[in-house]
Structure formats: structure tokens, C-alpha cells
Short mmCIF file of C-alpha atoms in Angstrom, two decimals:
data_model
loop_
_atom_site.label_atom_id
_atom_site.label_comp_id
_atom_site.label_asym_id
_atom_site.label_seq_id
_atom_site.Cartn_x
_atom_site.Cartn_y
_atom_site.Cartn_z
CA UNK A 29 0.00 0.00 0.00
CA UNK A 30 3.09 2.67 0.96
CA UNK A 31 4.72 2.08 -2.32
CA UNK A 32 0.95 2.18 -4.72
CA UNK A 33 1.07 5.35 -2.35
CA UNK A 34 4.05 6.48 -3.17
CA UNK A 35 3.28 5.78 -7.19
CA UNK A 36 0.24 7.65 -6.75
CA UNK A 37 1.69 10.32 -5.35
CA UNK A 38 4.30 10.57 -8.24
CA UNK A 39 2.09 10.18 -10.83
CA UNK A 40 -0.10 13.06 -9.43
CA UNK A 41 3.01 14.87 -9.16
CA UNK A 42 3.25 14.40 -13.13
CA UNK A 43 -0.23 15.03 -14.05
CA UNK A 44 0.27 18.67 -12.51
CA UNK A 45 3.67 18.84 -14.17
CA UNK A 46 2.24 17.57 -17.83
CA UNK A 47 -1.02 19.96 -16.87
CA UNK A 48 1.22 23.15 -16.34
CA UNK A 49 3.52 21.97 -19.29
CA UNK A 50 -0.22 21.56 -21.69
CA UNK A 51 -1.09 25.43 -20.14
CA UNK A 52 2.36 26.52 -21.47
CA UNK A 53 2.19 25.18 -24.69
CA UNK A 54 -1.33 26.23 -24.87
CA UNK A 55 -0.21 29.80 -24.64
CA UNK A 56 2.98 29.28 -26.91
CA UNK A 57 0.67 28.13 -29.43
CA UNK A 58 -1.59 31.03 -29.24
CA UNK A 59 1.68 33.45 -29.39
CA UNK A 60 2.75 31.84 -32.41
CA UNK A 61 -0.82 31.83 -33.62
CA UNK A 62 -1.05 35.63 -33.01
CA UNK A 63 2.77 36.11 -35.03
CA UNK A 64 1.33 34.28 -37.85
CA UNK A 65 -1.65 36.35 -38.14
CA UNK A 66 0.66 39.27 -38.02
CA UNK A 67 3.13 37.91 -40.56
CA UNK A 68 0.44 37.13 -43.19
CA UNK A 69 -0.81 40.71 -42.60
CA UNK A 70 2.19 42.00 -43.11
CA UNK A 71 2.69 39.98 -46.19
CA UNK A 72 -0.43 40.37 -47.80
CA UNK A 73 0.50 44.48 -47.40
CA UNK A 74 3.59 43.55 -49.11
CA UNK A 75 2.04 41.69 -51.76
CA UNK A 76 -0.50 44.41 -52.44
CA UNK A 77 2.96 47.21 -52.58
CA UNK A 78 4.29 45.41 -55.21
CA UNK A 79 1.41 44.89 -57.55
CA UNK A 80 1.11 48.71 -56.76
CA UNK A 81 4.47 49.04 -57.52
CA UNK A 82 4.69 46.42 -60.71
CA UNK A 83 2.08 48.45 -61.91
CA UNK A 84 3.91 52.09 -61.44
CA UNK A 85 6.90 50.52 -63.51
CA UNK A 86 4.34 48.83 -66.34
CA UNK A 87 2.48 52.36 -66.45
CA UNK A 88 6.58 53.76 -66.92
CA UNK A 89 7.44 51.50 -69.21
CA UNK A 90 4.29 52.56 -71.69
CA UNK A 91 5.48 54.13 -74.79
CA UNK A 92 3.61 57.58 -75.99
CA UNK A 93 3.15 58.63 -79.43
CA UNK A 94 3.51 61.67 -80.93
CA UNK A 95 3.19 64.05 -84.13
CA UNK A 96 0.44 61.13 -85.28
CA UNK A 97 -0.76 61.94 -89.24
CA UNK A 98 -2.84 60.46 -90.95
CA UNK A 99 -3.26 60.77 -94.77
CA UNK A 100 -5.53 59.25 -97.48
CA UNK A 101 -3.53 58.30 -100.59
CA UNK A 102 -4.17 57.89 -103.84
CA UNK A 103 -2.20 55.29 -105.72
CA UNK A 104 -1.90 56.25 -109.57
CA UNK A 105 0.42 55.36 -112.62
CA UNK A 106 2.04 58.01 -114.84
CA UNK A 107 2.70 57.51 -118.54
CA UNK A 108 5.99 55.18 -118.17
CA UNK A 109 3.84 52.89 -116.05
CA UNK A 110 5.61 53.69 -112.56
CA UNK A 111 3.34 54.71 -109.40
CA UNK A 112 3.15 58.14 -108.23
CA UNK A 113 1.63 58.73 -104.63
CA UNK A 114 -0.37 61.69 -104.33
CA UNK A 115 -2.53 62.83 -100.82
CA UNK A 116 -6.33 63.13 -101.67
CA UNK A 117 -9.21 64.08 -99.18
CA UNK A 118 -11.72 62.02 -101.41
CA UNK A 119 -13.05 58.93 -100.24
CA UNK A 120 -13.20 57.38 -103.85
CA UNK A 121 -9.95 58.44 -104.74
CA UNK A 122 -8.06 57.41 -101.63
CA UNK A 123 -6.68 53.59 -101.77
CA UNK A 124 -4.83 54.00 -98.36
CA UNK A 125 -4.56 55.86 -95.30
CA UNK A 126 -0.73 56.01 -94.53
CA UNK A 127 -0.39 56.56 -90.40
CA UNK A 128 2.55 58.16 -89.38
CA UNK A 129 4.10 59.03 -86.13
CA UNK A 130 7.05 59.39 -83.30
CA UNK A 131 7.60 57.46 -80.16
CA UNK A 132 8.79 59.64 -77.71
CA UNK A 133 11.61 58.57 -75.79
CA UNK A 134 11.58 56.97 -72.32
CA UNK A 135 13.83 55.75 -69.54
CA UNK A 136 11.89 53.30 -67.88
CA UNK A 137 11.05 50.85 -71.10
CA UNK A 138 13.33 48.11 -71.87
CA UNK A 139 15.48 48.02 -74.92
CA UNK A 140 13.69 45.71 -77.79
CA UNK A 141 10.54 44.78 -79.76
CA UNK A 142 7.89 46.37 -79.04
CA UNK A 143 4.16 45.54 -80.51
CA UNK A 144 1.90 48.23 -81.38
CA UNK A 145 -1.35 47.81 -81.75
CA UNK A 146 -3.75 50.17 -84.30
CA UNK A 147 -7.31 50.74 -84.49
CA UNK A 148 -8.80 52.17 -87.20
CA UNK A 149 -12.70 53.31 -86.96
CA UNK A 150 -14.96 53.37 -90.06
CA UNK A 151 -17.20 56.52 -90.01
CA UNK A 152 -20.18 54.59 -88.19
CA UNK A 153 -17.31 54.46 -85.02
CA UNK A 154 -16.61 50.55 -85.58
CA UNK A 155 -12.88 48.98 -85.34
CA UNK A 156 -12.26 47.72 -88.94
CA UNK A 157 -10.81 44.64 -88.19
CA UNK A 158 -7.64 43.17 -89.66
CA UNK A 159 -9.17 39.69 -90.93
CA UNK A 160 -12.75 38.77 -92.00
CA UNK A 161 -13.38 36.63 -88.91
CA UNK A 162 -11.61 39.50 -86.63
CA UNK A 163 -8.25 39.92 -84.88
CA UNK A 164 -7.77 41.02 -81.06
CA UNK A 165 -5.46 42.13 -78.58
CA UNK A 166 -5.90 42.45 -74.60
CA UNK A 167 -6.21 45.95 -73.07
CA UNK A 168 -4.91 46.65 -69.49
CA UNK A 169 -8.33 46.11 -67.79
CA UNK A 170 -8.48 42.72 -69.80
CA UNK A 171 -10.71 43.45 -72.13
CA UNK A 172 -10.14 41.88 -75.30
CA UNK A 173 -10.56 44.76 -78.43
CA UNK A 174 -10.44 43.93 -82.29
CA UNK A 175 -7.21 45.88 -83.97
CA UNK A 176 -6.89 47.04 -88.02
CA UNK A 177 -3.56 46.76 -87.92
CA UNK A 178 -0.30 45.78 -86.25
CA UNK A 179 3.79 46.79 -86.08
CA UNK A 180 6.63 46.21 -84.06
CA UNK A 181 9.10 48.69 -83.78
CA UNK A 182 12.87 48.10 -82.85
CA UNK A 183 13.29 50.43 -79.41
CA UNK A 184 16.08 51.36 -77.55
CA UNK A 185 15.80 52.38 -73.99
CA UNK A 186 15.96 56.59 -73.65
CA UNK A 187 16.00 57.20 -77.10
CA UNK A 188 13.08 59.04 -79.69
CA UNK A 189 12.10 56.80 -82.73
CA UNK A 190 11.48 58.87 -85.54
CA UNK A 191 8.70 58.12 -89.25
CA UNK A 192 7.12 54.92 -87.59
CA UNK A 193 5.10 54.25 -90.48
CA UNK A 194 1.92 52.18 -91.06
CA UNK A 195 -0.11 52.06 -94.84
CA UNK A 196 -3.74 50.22 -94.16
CA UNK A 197 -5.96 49.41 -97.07
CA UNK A 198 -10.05 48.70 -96.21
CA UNK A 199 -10.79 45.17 -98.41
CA UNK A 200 -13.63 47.30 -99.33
CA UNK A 201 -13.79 51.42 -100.62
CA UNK A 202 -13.18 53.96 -98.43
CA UNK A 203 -16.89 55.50 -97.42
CA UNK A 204 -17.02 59.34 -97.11
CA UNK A 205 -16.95 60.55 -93.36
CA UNK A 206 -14.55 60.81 -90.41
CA UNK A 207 -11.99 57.96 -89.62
CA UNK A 208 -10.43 57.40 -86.43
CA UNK A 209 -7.44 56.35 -85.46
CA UNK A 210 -6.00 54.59 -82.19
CA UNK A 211 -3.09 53.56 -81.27
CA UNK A 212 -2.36 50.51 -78.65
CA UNK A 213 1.25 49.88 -76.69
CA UNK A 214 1.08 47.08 -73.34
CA UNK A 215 -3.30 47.73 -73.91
CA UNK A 216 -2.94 51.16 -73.05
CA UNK A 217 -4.15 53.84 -75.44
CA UNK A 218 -0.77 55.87 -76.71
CA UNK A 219 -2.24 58.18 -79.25
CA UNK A 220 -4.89 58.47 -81.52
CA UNK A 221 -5.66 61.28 -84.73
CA UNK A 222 -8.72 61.68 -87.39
CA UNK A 223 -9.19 62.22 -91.03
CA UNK A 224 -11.79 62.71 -92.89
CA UNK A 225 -12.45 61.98 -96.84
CA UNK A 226 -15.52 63.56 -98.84
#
């Protein structure tokens, strides 16, 4: 009996050590549970700074155009047979519209290709699409939008490119009215002009 006594005795003695040790733990476990909470809000904020900043440098790195013109051109041959371009304002004369422009210069974009995308609006304000069955390109909200007409231009970082040149033919006549012109870098409008042909 003395020595189930004395077992008793010890093992009570462990229950209230393994009790106190289960109360530590307890707590430990809600610290850490608390630091994690804390760590994923602080890396959640983190996360959300760099999309914000991702998207600062993405917004940087978007070309602009400049000194856009447009012109409708009239294609015709002179007497030895060789074509002579001449600018009309007449819708039945005109067989192209020649879009010209600049890309101004900028630090942030990377040296290389880049794709430009260009929209060209009939006078009823629809894209005129590139194909028959439609060509698109994603805008920065992504949206997808139908483009006329694409080009990529050699870049180099800092530096202005100068004449970026783009001649679009309609697969039908050119209708009289206005005609609108947009054009796309990264899905973010860069520049955009009119002409219209009588």
C-alpha cells in the first residue's frame, strides 16, 4: 500500500507537471498563432505594394506617341507605267490611309521589340478589323478589343524613334466621313488622330 502510495503520489506529481507543461504550450501556441496572423498581414501588405508598384513601372514602361498623321492616298500610274503617290481628301480616290508618327523617348522601357497595336474606326465608329473573322489584342483592364492593324518597332531604352510608319488598305472602298485612329502599346491607349475623306 506505501509504495501504490508512493506511485500515486508521483504520478499526481506528473499530471500537474504535464497539466502546467499543456497550459504553457497552450499559450505558446496562441503566441505563435497571433505572429502568424501578423506575418500574413504583413505579407499580404507587401504583396499588395508590389502589384502597386509592378504596376507604377508597367504604367513607366508605356510608350507615348507623338506628331500622329494620318493621310488618305491615292495610288496612280504616270505615262511610263511607274506609281506616283499623291494625298487626296476624297473617299473614292483614296486607296490607303498612310499613319505616321514618333515614339517619344523613355527611360523606364526596356530596350527591344515592341508591338503596337492600331485601331482604325470606319465613319459609323466601328474597329475595322484586320481579318474577316476578326483579330484582337488584350487591353490593361483585360478586355479583349479587335485591332486594323499591327507593327513592331525596334526600341532602344531613352531614345526618340522617328517616321514609324503604317499604310492600311479597307478590303472594301473607303466611305465618305470621319476615320479614327487609335493607337495601342502594353493595352494602353498611346495616341490616336482623325481624317476625314468627302
Amino acid at each position: 500500500i506505501a509504495e501504490l502510495n508512493t506511485k500515486m503520489s508521483g504520478y499526481q506529481q506528473q499530471i500537474i507537471a504535464l497539466k502546467q507543461e499543456n497550459v504553457q504550450l497552450t499559450e505558446e501556441k496562441k503566441t505563435l498563432t497571433e505572429e502568424k496572423e501578423i506575418l500574413n498581414q504583413e505579407k499580404a501588405s507587401l504583396t499588395e505594394e508590389k502589384k502597386g508598384l509592378e504596376k507604377t513601372v508597367e504604367l513607366g514602361s508605356v510608350l507615348h506617341a507623338s506628331g500622329i498623321r494620318l493621310e488618305a492616298i491615292n495610288n496612280t500610274k504616270n505615262l511610263l507605267g511607274q506609281e506616283k503617290e499623291k494625298e487626296t481628301a476624297k473617299a473614292k480616290k483614296a486607296d490607303l490611309i498612310r499613319i505616321s508618327f514618333d515614339l517619344d523617348d523613355n527611360r523606364i522601357s526596356e530596350s527591344g521589340e515592341k508591338m503596337l497595336y492600331i485601331c482604325v474606326y470606319d465613319p459609323s465608329g466601328n474597329v475595322i478589323p484586320a481579318t474577316a473573322n476578326g483579330a484582337r489584342f488584350r487591353l490593361s483592364d483585360d478586355r479583349e478589343k479587335n485591332f486594323t492593324a499591327s507593327k513592331t518597332v525596334p526600341y532602344k531604352q531613352g531614345e526618340k524613334v522617328r517616321g514609324v510608319s503604317v499604310d492600311w488598305r479597307p478590303m472594301n472602298n473607303f466611305n465618305k466621313g470621319t476615320y479614327q485612329v487609335e493607337i495601342y502599346h502594353m493595352g494602353y491607349k498611346i495616341g490616336g488622330e482623325r481624317v476625314t475623306l468627302r
